[in-house]
Every structure is written in C-alpha cells, then in structure tokens.
PDB file of C-alpha atoms in Angstrom:
ATOM      1  CA  VAL A   1       1.578 -13.922  13.698  1.00  0.00           C
ATOM      2  CA  VAL A   2       0.969 -11.122  11.139  1.00  0.00           C
ATOM      3  CA  HIS A   3       0.414 -12.705   7.717  1.00  0.00           C
ATOM      4  CA  LEU A   4      -0.182 -10.374   4.726  1.00  0.00           C
ATOM      5  CA  VAL A   5      -0.757 -11.577   1.138  1.00  0.00           C
ATOM      6  CA  GLU A   6      -0.954  -9.230  -1.704  1.00  0.00           C
ATOM      7  CA  SER A   7      -2.811 -10.020  -5.097  1.00  0.00           C
ATOM      8  CA  GLY A   8      -4.275  -8.256  -7.969  1.00  0.00           C
ATOM      9  CA  GLY A   9      -1.133  -7.123  -9.788  1.00  0.00           C
ATOM     10  CA  GLY A  10      -0.793  -7.337 -13.535  1.00  0.00           C
ATOM     11  CA  SER A  11       0.029  -5.594 -16.756  1.00  0.00           C
ATOM     12  CA  VAL A  12      -2.136  -2.755 -18.065  1.00  0.00           C
ATOM     13  CA  GLN A  13      -1.844   0.121 -20.458  1.00  0.00           C
ATOM     14  CA  ALA A  14      -1.430   3.649 -19.324  1.00  0.00           C
ATOM     15  CA  GLY A  15      -4.828   5.073 -18.303  1.00  0.00           C
ATOM     16  CA  GLY A  16      -6.045   1.722 -17.020  1.00  0.00           C
ATOM     17  CA  SER A  17      -6.923   0.472 -13.575  1.00  0.00           C
ATOM     18  CA  LEU A  18      -6.100  -2.252 -11.153  1.00  0.00           C
ATOM     19  CA  ARG A  19      -7.183  -3.121  -7.749  1.00  0.00           C
ATOM     20  CA  LEU A  20      -4.711  -4.724  -5.351  1.00  0.00           C
ATOM     21  CA  SER A  21      -5.660  -6.731  -2.332  1.00  0.00           C
ATOM     22  CA  CYS A  22      -3.920  -7.284   0.909  1.00  0.00           C
ATOM     23  CA  ALA A  23      -5.423 -10.215   2.706  1.00  0.00           C
ATOM     24  CA  ALA A  24      -5.030 -10.204   6.493  1.00  0.00           C
ATOM     25  CA  SER A  25      -6.841 -11.433   9.550  1.00  0.00           C
ATOM     26  CA  GLY A  26      -9.842  -9.362  10.767  1.00  0.00           C
ATOM     27  CA  ALA A  27      -7.868  -8.528  13.918  1.00  0.00           C
ATOM     28  CA  ILE A  28      -4.995  -7.134  11.916  1.00  0.00           C
ATOM     29  CA  LEU A  29      -7.158  -5.102   9.670  1.00  0.00           C
ATOM     30  CA  SER A  30      -9.057  -3.518  12.573  1.00  0.00           C
ATOM     31  CA  THR A  31      -6.175  -2.829  15.010  1.00  0.00           C
ATOM     32  CA  TYR A  32      -2.989  -2.310  12.949  1.00  0.00           C
ATOM     33  CA  ASP A  33      -1.897   0.707  10.846  1.00  0.00           C
ATOM     34  CA  MET A  34      -1.429  -0.571   7.357  1.00  0.00           C
ATOM     35  CA  ALA A  35       0.177   0.861   4.175  1.00  0.00           C
ATOM     36  CA  TRP A  36       1.036   0.049   0.631  1.00  0.00           C
ATOM     37  CA  PHE A  37       4.621   0.699  -0.629  1.00  0.00           C
ATOM     38  CA  ARG A  38       6.152   0.161  -4.047  1.00  0.00           C
ATOM     39  CA  GLN A  39       9.635  -0.401  -5.294  1.00  0.00           C
ATOM     40  CA  ALA A  40      10.776  -0.046  -8.777  1.00  0.00           C
ATOM     41  CA  PRO A  41      14.080  -1.541 -10.083  1.00  0.00           C
ATOM     42  CA  GLY A  42      17.042   0.382  -8.910  1.00  0.00           C
ATOM     43  CA  LYS A  43      14.963   2.637  -6.700  1.00  0.00           C
ATOM     44  CA  GLU A  44      14.177   2.864  -3.011  1.00  0.00           C
ATOM     45  CA  ARG A  45      10.952   1.591  -1.561  1.00  0.00           C
ATOM     46  CA  GLU A  46       8.453   4.399  -1.377  1.00  0.00           C
ATOM     47  CA  GLY A  47       5.186   4.907   0.426  1.00  0.00           C
ATOM     48  CA  VAL A  48       2.114   5.023  -1.728  1.00  0.00           C
ATOM     49  CA  ALA A  49      -0.841   4.972   0.799  1.00  0.00           C
ATOM     50  CA  GLY A  50      -1.533   4.585   4.411  1.00  0.00           C
ATOM     51  CA  ALA A  51      -4.637   3.460   6.419  1.00  0.00           C
ATOM     52  CA  ARG A  52      -4.493   4.120  10.169  1.00  0.00           C
ATOM     53  CA  ALA A  53      -6.426   1.778  12.310  1.00  0.00           C
ATOM     54  CA  ASN A  54      -8.559   4.740  13.459  1.00  0.00           C
ATOM     55  CA  GLY A  55      -9.727   5.320   9.851  1.00  0.00           C
ATOM     56  CA  LEU A  56      -7.306   8.139   8.793  1.00  0.00           C
ATOM     57  CA  ARG A  57      -5.971   7.866   5.312  1.00  0.00           C
ATOM     58  CA  ASN A  58      -2.872   9.396   3.713  1.00  0.00           C
ATOM     59  CA  PHE A  59      -1.641   9.245   0.017  1.00  0.00           C
ATOM     60  CA  ALA A  60       1.656  10.168  -1.567  1.00  0.00           C
ATOM     61  CA  GLU A  61       1.461  13.247  -3.712  1.00  0.00           C
ATOM     62  CA  SER A  62       2.163  11.284  -6.854  1.00  0.00           C
ATOM     63  CA  VAL A  63      -1.031   9.159  -6.525  1.00  0.00           C
ATOM     64  CA  LYS A  64      -3.389  11.622  -4.943  1.00  0.00           C
ATOM     65  CA  GLY A  65      -6.623  11.731  -6.968  1.00  0.00           C
ATOM     66  CA  ARG A  66      -5.784   8.511  -8.714  1.00  0.00           C
ATOM     67  CA  PHE A  67      -5.498   5.915  -6.003  1.00  0.00           C
ATOM     68  CA  THR A  68      -8.056   5.077  -3.184  1.00  0.00           C
ATOM     69  CA  LEU A  69      -7.972   2.823  -0.152  1.00  0.00           C
ATOM     70  CA  SER A  70     -10.862   0.707   1.156  1.00  0.00           C
ATOM     71  CA  LYS A  71     -11.116  -2.088   3.657  1.00  0.00           C
ATOM     72  CA  ASP A  72     -13.371  -4.900   4.547  1.00  0.00           C
ATOM     73  CA  ASN A  73     -13.040  -7.656   7.189  1.00  0.00           C
ATOM     74  CA  ALA A  74     -10.609  -9.726   5.041  1.00  0.00           C
ATOM     75  CA  ASN A  75      -8.577  -7.256   2.890  1.00  0.00           C
ATOM     76  CA  LEU A  76      -6.995  -3.881   2.469  1.00  0.00           C
ATOM     77  CA  TYR A  77      -7.535  -2.726  -1.120  1.00  0.00           C
ATOM     78  CA  LEU A  78      -5.658  -0.354  -3.228  1.00  0.00           C
ATOM     79  CA  GLN A  79      -7.819   0.931  -6.173  1.00  0.00           C
ATOM     80  CA  MET A  80      -5.441   2.321  -8.815  1.00  0.00           C
ATOM     81  CA  ASN A  81      -7.036   4.431 -11.596  1.00  0.00           C
ATOM     82  CA  SER A  82      -5.433   6.455 -14.410  1.00  0.00           C
ATOM     83  CA  LEU A  83      -2.276   4.311 -14.144  1.00  0.00           C
ATOM     84  CA  LYS A  84       0.974   5.801 -15.615  1.00  0.00           C
ATOM     85  CA  PRO A  85       4.119   4.055 -16.762  1.00  0.00           C
ATOM     86  CA  GLU A  86       5.911   5.531 -13.706  1.00  0.00           C
ATOM     87  CA  ASP A  87       3.529   3.551 -11.379  1.00  0.00           C
ATOM     88  CA  THR A  88       5.363   0.420 -12.513  1.00  0.00           C
ATOM     89  CA  ALA A  89       6.840  -1.321  -9.467  1.00  0.00           C
ATOM     90  CA  MET A  90       6.496  -4.129  -7.096  1.00  0.00           C
ATOM     91  CA  TYR A  91       3.740  -3.252  -4.623  1.00  0.00           C
ATOM     92  CA  TYR A  92       3.939  -4.326  -1.015  1.00  0.00           C
ATOM     93  CA  CYS A  93       1.446  -4.299   1.842  1.00  0.00           C
ATOM     94  CA  ALA A  94       2.806  -3.597   5.329  1.00  0.00           C
ATOM     95  CA  ALA A  95       1.328  -3.432   8.770  1.00  0.00           C
ATOM     96  CA  ASP A  96       2.369  -2.588  12.283  1.00  0.00           C
ATOM     97  CA  ARG A  97       0.921  -1.438  15.577  1.00  0.00           C
ATOM     98  CA  GLU A  98       0.550   2.266  16.231  1.00  0.00           C
ATOM     99  CA  VAL A  99       3.012   3.638  13.728  1.00  0.00           C
ATOM    100  CA  LYS A 100       4.105   6.854  15.265  1.00  0.00           C
ATOM    101  CA  ASN A 101       4.709   8.977  12.171  1.00  0.00           C
ATOM    102  CA  TRP A 102       2.397   7.047   9.942  1.00  0.00           C
ATOM    103  CA  TRP A 103       1.610   9.966   7.684  1.00  0.00           C
ATOM    104  CA  GLN A 104       5.227  10.016   6.592  1.00  0.00           C
ATOM    105  CA  LEU A 105       4.764   6.578   4.877  1.00  0.00           C
ATOM    106  CA  SER A 106       8.190   5.469   5.714  1.00  0.00           C
ATOM    107  CA  PRO A 107       9.023   1.812   5.168  1.00  0.00           C
ATOM    108  CA  ARG A 108      11.246   1.835   8.215  1.00  0.00           C
ATOM    109  CA  ASP A 109       8.232   2.156  10.498  1.00  0.00           C
ATOM    110  CA  TYR A 110       6.717  -1.162   9.435  1.00  0.00           C
ATOM    111  CA  ASN A 111       7.805  -4.583  10.552  1.00  0.00           C
ATOM    112  CA  TYR A 112       5.357  -6.803   8.817  1.00  0.00           C
ATOM    113  CA  TRP A 113       5.327  -7.171   5.061  1.00  0.00           C
ATOM    114  CA  GLY A 114       3.741  -9.217   2.352  1.00  0.00           C
ATOM    115  CA  GLN A 115       5.646 -10.840  -0.585  1.00  0.00           C
ATOM    116  CA  GLY A 116       4.576  -8.114  -3.026  1.00  0.00           C
ATOM    117  CA  THR A 117       2.631  -8.109  -6.353  1.00  0.00           C
ATOM    118  CA  GLN A 118       3.952  -6.718  -9.608  1.00  0.00           C
ATOM    119  CA  VAL A 119       2.299  -3.884 -11.475  1.00  0.00           C
ATOM    120  CA  THR A 120       3.477  -3.115 -14.969  1.00  0.00           C
ATOM    121  CA  VAL A 121       1.996  -0.078 -16.784  1.00  0.00           C
ATOM    122  CA  SER A 122       2.917   0.289 -20.495  1.00  0.00           C
ATOM    123  CA  SER A 123       2.706   3.381 -22.549  1.00  0.00           C
TER     124      SER A 123
END
C-alpha cells in the first residue's frame, strides 16, 4: 500500500517561503519515483518537480531557481522560495515505480497520490 500525506501548505505573501512535506514509508521514498504537482482552480494539474529514485531531479521552468527538493527517510520536501501569486494552487505529492518519462512531469504517469495541501500566495 502506497500512502502519501502532504502537509505544510498555508497562506503567505509574495516573496515568502513555504516548505511542503510528503510523508511516506522509507521503502517508497527510496525505491519509487516521486513528484510534486499543483492544480489551480480551472486549470489542469501541472508538474512542479520530480525526484527519481536514483537521485535525479527535475523542475518545471516556472519554478527553477526558486524551488528545491530534498528527502530524508520519512519525507520528500519541496522548499518553495520567492513565492509568487501564480504559485497559488493545491499541491499534490505523487509516486510510482520507474516512471518511464519521469522528466516530463506528467500526472498521467503516476498512480499514487496524496490528498493535497493548499498554498495561497497574496500580492
């Protein structure tokens, strides 16, 4: 059973920071490809950042230089700095085994999802 639980969302002003956490078992964190996605009202779900099991990382162009990924034996973290109003969305953690085109950050490639955590950035 793959169980993902996001936390850390909230409301911040533009320029602020948040750190999102995705809690998962150690086995999942070490052997599954994982990613963060976000979905704003009326928009499609989009990839934000991916963390391959082998250590590779990928980021959407819109967040490069502002967001980083890290991992310990209990969580995958998304550190979000210099937040902008356009970062406002529900953020989801996802996981799956050996995502073939993982760099594309496509939600269709992931079968396991958390419930999401809301991020709101005000101007």
